[in-house]
Amino acid sequence: MIFDRFRKIDSSLRRTRESFFGRIAGIFQRSNIDEEMWDDLEELLIQGDVGVETTEKLLDALRARARKERISEPPKLYAVLKDEMRALLAGAQCDGLLPEKGLGVVMVVGVNGVGKTTTIAKLARFWSSQGHSVILVAADTFRAAAIDQLKIWGDRVGLPVISHQPGADPGAVVFDGLTAARARGADLVVIDTAGRLHTKFNLMEEMKKVKRIVAKQSPGHMATLLVLDATTGQNALIQAKQFQEAVDLDAVVVAKLDGTAKGGIVFALADQLKVPICFVGTGETLDDIAEFDPDRFVDSLLSQNGE
Ligand code: GDP
């Protein structure tokens, strides 16, 4: 099976599991629950990139349950911690990005270097392996390299890329992409955009324009997907909030989860962004993407030997 999402999540979390989160399990092997234990837990969660605010929220919930349920043994408290973590992530559960029928349009945003182009290629391949007929649109016309890169990935995954010259109007490329989709009977258009934060006004205007064009051309379902780089830790959260202000986000992909020892950013995103996390990037090859599964994520993160 190409997309063994469970195996991918497990192996991509190896680094995270072997550092801060692995040490969390050790805390609960102590003989009793005391203040030192709470302090150590707090420290590890913060070091693991869960963030101060989300860590406090998690620990408040855990303390409340420990009191209410009169928990005095560390292993029982550990089980409750997992419970609370799952509950926190439940808010980020992804119920699918694509429409049940008709043309789906996914607009992908994200700053340079986060893994946007690679993620587009991975997703395009994932969706085409599920039977979708996918067209890629190179609407990041700001950088010539972005167009070239998407074409290279398009070749690798064997999917058509609709593009114009560098500097062309992104709206015009999107228009052509949608026309091509109709002409070729494709059911999914994935748009690469010039999602740049330093041109927030332009970004917003560009996204609005693209949305207008999509709405006019194919009044179907359009989702805006933000790609974040897990290795940037709390910066990923700040970036996500800025994007959320500029454009309405429908979902997030957390790329490079394999490259960080601090996978806790996923909890911070789930808690503070309130946008579904649909996929995680688990490596550099085309197969390295997995659908995000909150329960599985918690289990993988807190299992001590990765089994
Ligand atoms: P873009 O500028 O946002 O389009 O970023 P690219 O798609 O060009 O990716 C930037 C770098 O991140 C490349 O070296 C990719 O191979 C790498 N990359 C992308 N996704 C992942 C991932 O999930 N894991 C790892 N380890 N590297 C990734």
XYZ file of N, CA and C in Angstrom, residues 53-227:
525
model
N 0.601 28.658 26.372
C -0.859 28.763 26.549
C -1.544 27.389 26.490
N -1.176 26.621 25.485
C -1.811 25.313 25.310
C -1.365 24.345 26.406
N -0.124 24.476 26.830
C 0.362 23.632 27.935
C -0.452 23.909 29.196
N -0.669 25.190 29.485
C -1.462 25.543 30.682
C -2.859 24.951 30.595
N -3.438 25.084 29.432
C -4.799 24.577 29.239
C -4.851 23.056 29.475
N -3.872 22.392 28.921
C -3.802 20.937 29.047
C -3.603 20.533 30.509
N -2.706 21.234 31.180
C -2.419 20.871 32.575
C -3.583 21.226 33.495
N -4.269 22.330 33.214
C -5.456 22.679 34.024
C -6.498 21.574 33.922
N -6.710 21.115 32.691
C -7.707 20.058 32.485
C -7.273 18.773 33.200
N -5.990 18.515 33.150
C -5.469 17.296 33.773
C -5.587 17.365 35.299
N -5.236 18.509 35.857
C -5.348 18.678 37.317
C -6.805 18.553 37.763
N -7.689 19.166 36.989
C -9.119 19.129 37.355
C -9.615 17.682 37.378
N -9.203 16.930 36.380
C -9.654 15.535 36.346
C -9.005 14.705 37.439
N -7.754 14.994 37.703
C -7.057 14.249 38.767
C -7.778 14.452 40.103
N -8.208 15.697 40.321
C -8.940 16.003 41.574
C -10.289 15.308 41.591
N -11.028 15.530 40.536
C -12.392 15.013 40.457
C -12.429 13.480 40.539
N -11.500 12.872 39.855
C -11.505 11.403 39.804
C -10.583 10.791 40.863
N -10.087 11.661 41.755
C -9.212 11.223 42.860
C -8.094 10.299 42.377
N -7.392 10.763 41.373
C -6.311 9.941 40.812
C -5.040 10.155 41.624
N -4.464 9.063 42.085
C -3.239 9.210 42.874
C -2.069 8.416 42.274
N -2.373 7.599 41.275
C -1.271 6.811 40.691
C -0.847 7.400 39.348
N 0.450 7.592 39.174
C 0.961 8.182 37.931
C 0.482 7.486 36.650
N 0.470 6.151 36.563
C 0.032 5.541 35.298
C -1.404 5.914 34.929
N -2.250 6.065 35.957
C -3.646 6.446 35.666
C -3.692 7.873 35.132
N -2.855 8.705 35.719
C -2.815 10.100 35.277
C -2.281 10.191 33.838
N -1.367 9.304 33.530
C -0.799 9.268 32.179
C -1.892 8.962 31.147
N -2.748 8.018 31.513
C -3.852 7.665 30.612
C -4.777 8.867 30.415
N -4.989 9.619 31.506
C -5.862 10.793 31.403
C -5.191 11.881 30.552
N -3.876 11.998 30.681
C -3.159 12.975 29.845
C -3.380 12.662 28.360
N -3.259 11.391 28.029
C -3.475 10.991 26.630
C -4.897 11.339 26.183
N -5.823 11.081 27.080
C -7.228 11.413 26.823
C -7.398 12.886 26.508
N -6.812 13.711 27.372
C -6.948 15.164 27.212
C -6.262 15.639 25.936
N -5.147 14.984 25.600
C -4.452 15.356 24.362
C -5.317 15.017 23.153
N -5.948 13.835 23.227
C -6.833 13.443 22.125
C -7.989 14.426 22.006
N -8.523 14.832 23.154
C -9.652 15.761 23.148
C -9.241 17.097 22.535
N -8.032 17.512 22.852
C -7.530 18.776 22.317
C -7.419 18.712 20.794
N -6.949 17.562 20.321
C -6.749 17.423 18.875
C -8.056 17.149 18.134
N -9.058 16.708 18.867
C -10.326 16.379 18.202
C -10.863 17.599 17.464
N -10.569 18.783 18.007
C -11.020 20.028 17.366
C -10.361 20.255 16.023
N -9.262 19.552 15.763
C -8.548 19.753 14.501
C -8.802 18.604 13.534
N -9.762 17.770 13.877
C -10.100 16.626 13.022
C -10.496 17.123 11.629
N -9.979 16.467 10.627
C -10.276 16.886 9.252
C -11.367 15.997 8.664
N -12.442 16.626 8.223
C -13.528 15.825 7.665
C -13.496 15.779 6.144
N -12.343 15.948 5.596
C -12.223 15.880 4.129
C -12.221 17.265 3.519
N -11.449 17.398 2.489
C -11.295 18.714 1.857
C -12.055 18.821 0.553
N -12.306 17.654 -0.034
C -12.859 17.676 -1.385
C -14.361 17.452 -1.370
N -15.050 18.027 -2.348
C -16.505 17.820 -2.418
C -16.823 16.381 -2.816
N -17.983 15.923 -2.426
C -18.371 14.550 -2.776
C -18.487 14.381 -4.277
N -19.027 15.421 -4.920
C -19.048 15.368 -6.396
C -18.858 16.771 -6.951
N -18.635 16.817 -8.234
C -18.368 18.104 -8.880
C -16.892 18.448 -8.788
N -16.575 19.611 -9.312
C -15.173 20.030 -9.361
C -14.699 20.532 -8.002
N -13.599 20.003 -7.545
C -12.981 20.491 -6.315
C -11.825 21.412 -6.672
N -11.696 22.490 -5.917
C -10.577 23.403 -6.149
C -9.857 23.615 -4.820
N -8.566 23.371 -4.818
C -7.794 23.570 -3.592
C -6.731 24.626 -3.868
N -6.818 25.716 -3.119
C -5.828 26.782 -3.280
C -4.809 26.630 -2.149
N -3.539 26.501 -2.517
C -2.517 26.234 -1.508
C -1.689 27.489 -1.242
N -1.613 27.852 0.022
C -0.838 29.034 0.420
C 0.248 28.633 1.421
N 1.232 29.500 1.578
C 2.320 29.207 2.519
C 3.555 29.986 2.104
N 4.386 30.363 3.042
C 5.576 31.153 2.707
C 6.638 30.265 2.049
N 7.547 30.904 1.348
C 8.598 30.149 0.658
C 9.391 29.276 1.622
N 9.668 28.080 1.178
C 10.552 27.229 1.953
C 9.851 26.292 2.921
N 8.561 26.496 3.134
C 7.868 25.629 4.105
C 7.648 24.215 3.563
N 7.761 24.096 2.246
C 7.521 22.782 1.633
C 6.249 22.790 0.796
N 5.842 23.967 0.374
C 4.572 24.114 -0.349
C 4.546 23.310 -1.655
N 5.575 23.494 -2.488
C 5.556 22.827 -3.790
C 5.614 21.305 -3.638
N 6.499 20.862 -2.761
C 6.603 19.418 -2.526
C 5.267 18.873 -2.031
N 4.642 19.602 -1.126
C 3.359 19.162 -0.565
C 2.284 19.100 -1.650
N 2.287 20.075 -2.548
C 1.305 20.064 -3.642
C 1.481 18.793 -4.474
N 2.746 18.476 -4.775
C 3.011 17.272 -5.578
C 2.563 16.013 -4.839
N 2.876 15.956 -3.538
C 2.479 14.779 -2.747
C 0.962 14.639 -2.724
N 0.286 15.761 -2.497
C -1.180 15.717 -2.415
C -1.789 15.345 -3.765
N -1.234 15.931 -4.815
C -1.763 15.647 -6.156
C -1.661 14.148 -6.427
N -0.533 13.584 -6.038
C -0.351 12.150 -6.246
C -1.296 11.336 -5.365
N -1.425 11.779 -4.130
C -2.321 11.098 -3.193
C -3.753 11.100 -3.744
N -4.192 12.284 -4.156
C -5.569 12.371 -4.652
C -5.739 11.611 -5.963
N -4.733 11.664 -6.830
C -4.928 10.901 -8.068
C -4.898 9.405 -7.788
N -4.159 8.995 -6.761
C -4.189 7.561 -6.419
C -5.558 7.152 -5.875
N -6.317 8.150 -5.447
C -7.680 7.841 -4.965
C -8.714 7.942 -6.077
N -8.233 8.144 -7.293
C -9.145 8.156 -8.435
C -9.516 9.539 -8.949
N -8.949 10.577 -8.361
C -9.267 11.917 -8.871
C -8.432 12.233 -10.101
N -9.028 13.048 -10.959
C -8.290 13.506 -12.126
C -7.836 14.937 -11.816
N -6.523 15.095 -11.621
C -6.005 16.336 -11.033
C -5.275 17.202 -12.067
N -5.508 18.504 -11.971
C -4.750 19.469 -12.781
C -4.061 20.438 -11.822
N -2.795 20.703 -12.086
C -2.070 21.656 -11.237
C -2.020 23.010 -11.932
N -2.107 24.065 -11.137
C -2.087 25.418 -11.708
C -0.975 26.229 -11.052
N -0.078 26.738 -11.882
C 1.065 27.492 -11.369
C 0.707 28.980 -11.254
N -0.017 29.309 -10.190
C -0.458 30.701 -10.035
C 0.515 31.530 -9.186
N 1.633 30.944 -8.802
C 2.686 31.745 -8.177
C 3.539 32.275 -9.322
N 3.034 33.321 -9.960
C 3.711 33.837 -11.152
C 4.783 34.854 -10.784
N 4.869 35.124 -9.499
C 5.803 36.121 -8.991
C 7.249 35.647 -9.174
N 7.468 34.353 -8.971
C 8.818 33.799 -9.092
C 8.863 32.815 -10.259
N 9.783 33.061 -11.183
C 9.928 32.136 -12.318
C 10.254 30.742 -11.802
N 11.074 30.679 -10.754
C 11.502 29.384 -10.224
C 10.317 28.576 -9.709
N 9.317 29.267 -9.182
C 8.146 28.555 -8.634
C 7.399 27.841 -9.755
N 7.297 28.521 -10.893
C 6.603 27.911 -12.041
C 7.390 26.683 -12.515
N 8.703 26.865 -12.650
C 9.549 25.756 -13.122
C 9.474 24.568 -12.179
N 9.537 24.869 -10.902
C 9.523 23.793 -9.910
C 8.222 22.990 -9.965
N 7.115 23.709 -10.103
C 5.825 23.002 -10.163
C 5.775 22.121 -11.415
N 6.352 22.645 -12.517
C 6.367 21.846 -13.756
C 7.195 20.575 -13.559
N 8.317 20.718 -12.872
C 9.168 19.531 -12.625
C 8.393 18.494 -11.814
N 7.736 18.966 -10.750
C 6.954 18.040 -9.927
C 5.787 17.453 -10.720
N 5.186 18.295 -11.562
C 4.084 17.825 -12.406
C 4.546 16.661 -13.281
N 5.748 16.812 -13.862
C 6.314 15.738 -14.687
C 6.514 14.480 -13.860
N 7.070 14.675 -12.666
C 7.350 13.511 -11.812
C 6.088 12.748 -11.449
N 5.022 13.489 -11.180
C 3.794 12.784 -10.784
C 2.901 12.492 -11.990
N 3.351 12.931 -13.156
C 2.607 12.646 -14.382
C 1.286 13.387 -14.465
N 1.253 14.628 -13.987
C 0.007 15.394 -14.030
C 0.229 16.707 -14.783
N -0.803 17.162 -15.486
C -0.636 18.396 -16.252
C -0.510 19.637 -15.352
N 0.338 20.557 -15.798
C 0.497 21.827 -15.070
C 0.120 22.958 -16.018
N -0.852 23.751 -15.600
C -1.237 24.912 -16.409
C -0.420 26.099 -15.924
N 0.306 26.749 -16.840
C 1.157 27.866 -16.414
C 1.182 28.961 -17.463
N 1.585 30.156 -17.011
C 1.812 31.283 -17.910
C 3.253 31.725 -17.702
N 3.596 32.827 -18.333
C 4.936 33.386 -18.145
C 5.071 33.982 -16.746
N 6.319 34.071 -16.247
C 6.525 34.765 -14.958
C 5.984 36.196 -15.058
N 5.382 36.643 -13.985
C 4.851 38.006 -13.951
C 3.429 38.108 -14.488
N 2.901 37.007 -15.020
C 1.532 37.035 -15.560
C 0.514 37.205 -14.431
N -0.694 37.531 -14.813
C -1.766 37.704 -13.831
C -2.178 36.332 -13.280
N -2.029 36.129 -11.959
C -2.385 34.822 -11.382
C -3.836 34.451 -11.677
N -4.699 35.467 -11.688
C -6.116 35.215 -11.959
C -6.311 34.592 -13.338
N -5.518 35.047 -14.297
C -5.646 34.535 -15.664
C -5.200 33.065 -15.734
N -4.174 32.729 -14.966
C -3.704 31.326 -14.967
C -4.776 30.435 -14.348
N -5.374 30.936 -13.273
C -6.427 30.155 -12.608
C -7.604 29.955 -13.557
N -7.948 31.025 -14.248
C -9.044 30.954 -15.223
C -8.747 29.845 -16.244
N -7.512 29.855 -16.762
C -7.123 28.832 -17.742
C -7.124 27.431 -17.131
N -6.713 27.355 -15.894
C -6.683 26.064 -15.211
C -8.087 25.468 -15.102
N -9.038 26.325 -14.761
C -10.416 25.853 -14.619
C -11.008 25.471 -15.976
N -10.656 26.267 -16.991
C -11.130 25.954 -18.340
C -10.563 24.604 -18.779
N -9.275 24.409 -18.511
C -8.630 23.135 -18.886
C -9.280 21.971 -18.144
N -9.598 22.194 -16.871
C -10.225 21.126 -16.081
C -11.551 20.713 -16.713
N -12.308 21.714 -17.105
C -13.603 21.400 -17.731
C -13.408 20.663 -19.052
N -12.481 21.198 -19.850
C -12.254 20.608 -21.176
C -11.762 19.166 -21.066
N -10.948 18.891 -20.047
C -10.370 17.548 -19.944
C -11.132 16.622 -18.995
N -12.198 17.157 -18.446
C -12.998 16.328 -17.541
C -12.316 16.045 -16.207
N -11.413 16.938 -15.796
C -10.749 16.746 -14.499
C -11.718 17.112 -13.372
N -11.533 16.528 -12.209
C -12.444 16.860 -11.107
C -11.722 17.553 -9.939
N -10.445 17.838 -10.136
C -9.738 18.504 -9.040
C -8.638 19.430 -9.572
N -8.711 20.677 -9.139
C -7.707 21.663 -9.544
C -6.944 22.099 -8.299
N -5.637 21.934 -8.330
C -4.821 22.336 -7.182
C -3.975 23.541 -7.608
N -4.183 24.653 -6.909
C -3.549 25.914 -7.313
C -2.388 26.269 -6.391
N -1.227 26.467 -6.987
C -0.071 26.958 -6.224
C -0.118 28.485 -6.279
N -0.087 29.121 -5.124
C -0.180 30.587 -5.116
C 1.084 31.212 -4.534
N 1.204 32.502 -4.772
C 2.326 33.242 -4.188
C 1.887 33.727 -2.809
N 1.837 32.807 -1.894
C 1.370 33.169 -0.551
C 2.479 33.820 0.244
N 2.567 35.108 0.173
C 3.658 35.776 0.879
C 3.139 36.712 1.934
N 3.732 36.610 3.099
C 3.221 37.449 4.178
C 3.681 38.894 4.072
N 4.848 39.119 3.525
C 5.311 40.501 3.485
C 4.547 41.343 2.471
N 3.744 40.708 1.684
C 2.859 41.479 0.808
C 1.431 41.101 1.165
N 1.125 41.315 2.427
C -0.152 40.842 2.944
C -1.337 41.433 2.176
N -1.238 42.721 1.877
C -2.348 43.342 1.173
C -2.529 42.681 -0.187
N -1.409 42.547 -0.907
C -1.474 41.919 -2.227
C -1.962 40.484 -2.140
N -1.475 39.829 -1.126
C -1.872 38.438 -0.940
C -3.386 38.341 -0.799
N -3.897 39.202 0.077
C -5.334 39.190 0.310
C -6.105 39.486 -0.978
N -5.619 40.512 -1.680
C -6.288 40.888 -2.926
C -6.216 39.743 -3.941
N -5.054 39.125 -3.985
C -4.865 38.038 -4.947
C -5.784 36.848 -4.639
N -5.837 36.518 -3.344
C -6.687 35.389 -2.932
C -8.161 35.685 -3.236
N -8.550 36.924 -2.937
C -9.952 37.290 -3.191
C -10.277 37.166 -4.671
N -9.311 37.627 -5.458
C -9.514 37.584 -6.904
C -9.625 36.137 -7.380
N -8.721 35.319 -6.886
C -8.745 33.909 -7.283
C -10.078 33.277 -6.870
N -10.487 33.617 -5.639
C -11.765 33.055 -5.164
C -12.924 33.506 -6.055
N -12.900 34.784 -6.441
C -13.967 35.310 -7.306
C -13.992 34.570 -8.634
N -12.807 34.389 -9.184
C -12.719 33.705 -10.482
C -13.239 32.271 -10.367
N -12.843 31.607 -9.298
C -13.300 30.225 -9.107
C -14.821 30.201 -8.957
N -15.340 31.130 -8.136
C -16.789 31.152 -7.877
C -17.568 31.372 -9.175
N -17.037 32.238 -10.015
C -17.711 32.556 -11.262
C -17.621 31.400 -12.256
N -16.440 30.836 -12.349
C -16.177 29.795 -13.336
C -16.787 28.456 -12.970
N -16.669 28.106 -11.723
C -17.171 26.784 -11.326
C -17.672 26.882 -9.903
N -18.903 27.337 -9.765
C -19.437 27.540 -8.426
C -19.519 26.212 -7.692
N -18.407 25.738 -7.278
C -18.362 24.478 -6.545
C -17.677 24.725 -5.227
N -16.879 23.781 -4.894
C -16.257 23.834 -3.587
C -14.809 24.273 -3.730
N -14.433 25.307 -2.971
C -13.020 25.674 -2.988
C -12.491 25.690 -1.559
N -11.353 25.064 -1.378
C -10.749 25.036 -0.043
C -9.401 25.744 -0.086
N -9.121 26.520 0.952
C -7.818 27.167 1.061
C -6.995 26.398 2.086
N -5.839 25.956 1.627
C -5.009 25.066 2.431
C -3.674 25.749 2.736
N -3.337 25.828 4.003
C -2.066 26.456 4.389
C -1.030 25.378 4.702
N 0.163 25.529 4.114
C 1.257 24.615 4.437
C 2.168 25.283 5.462
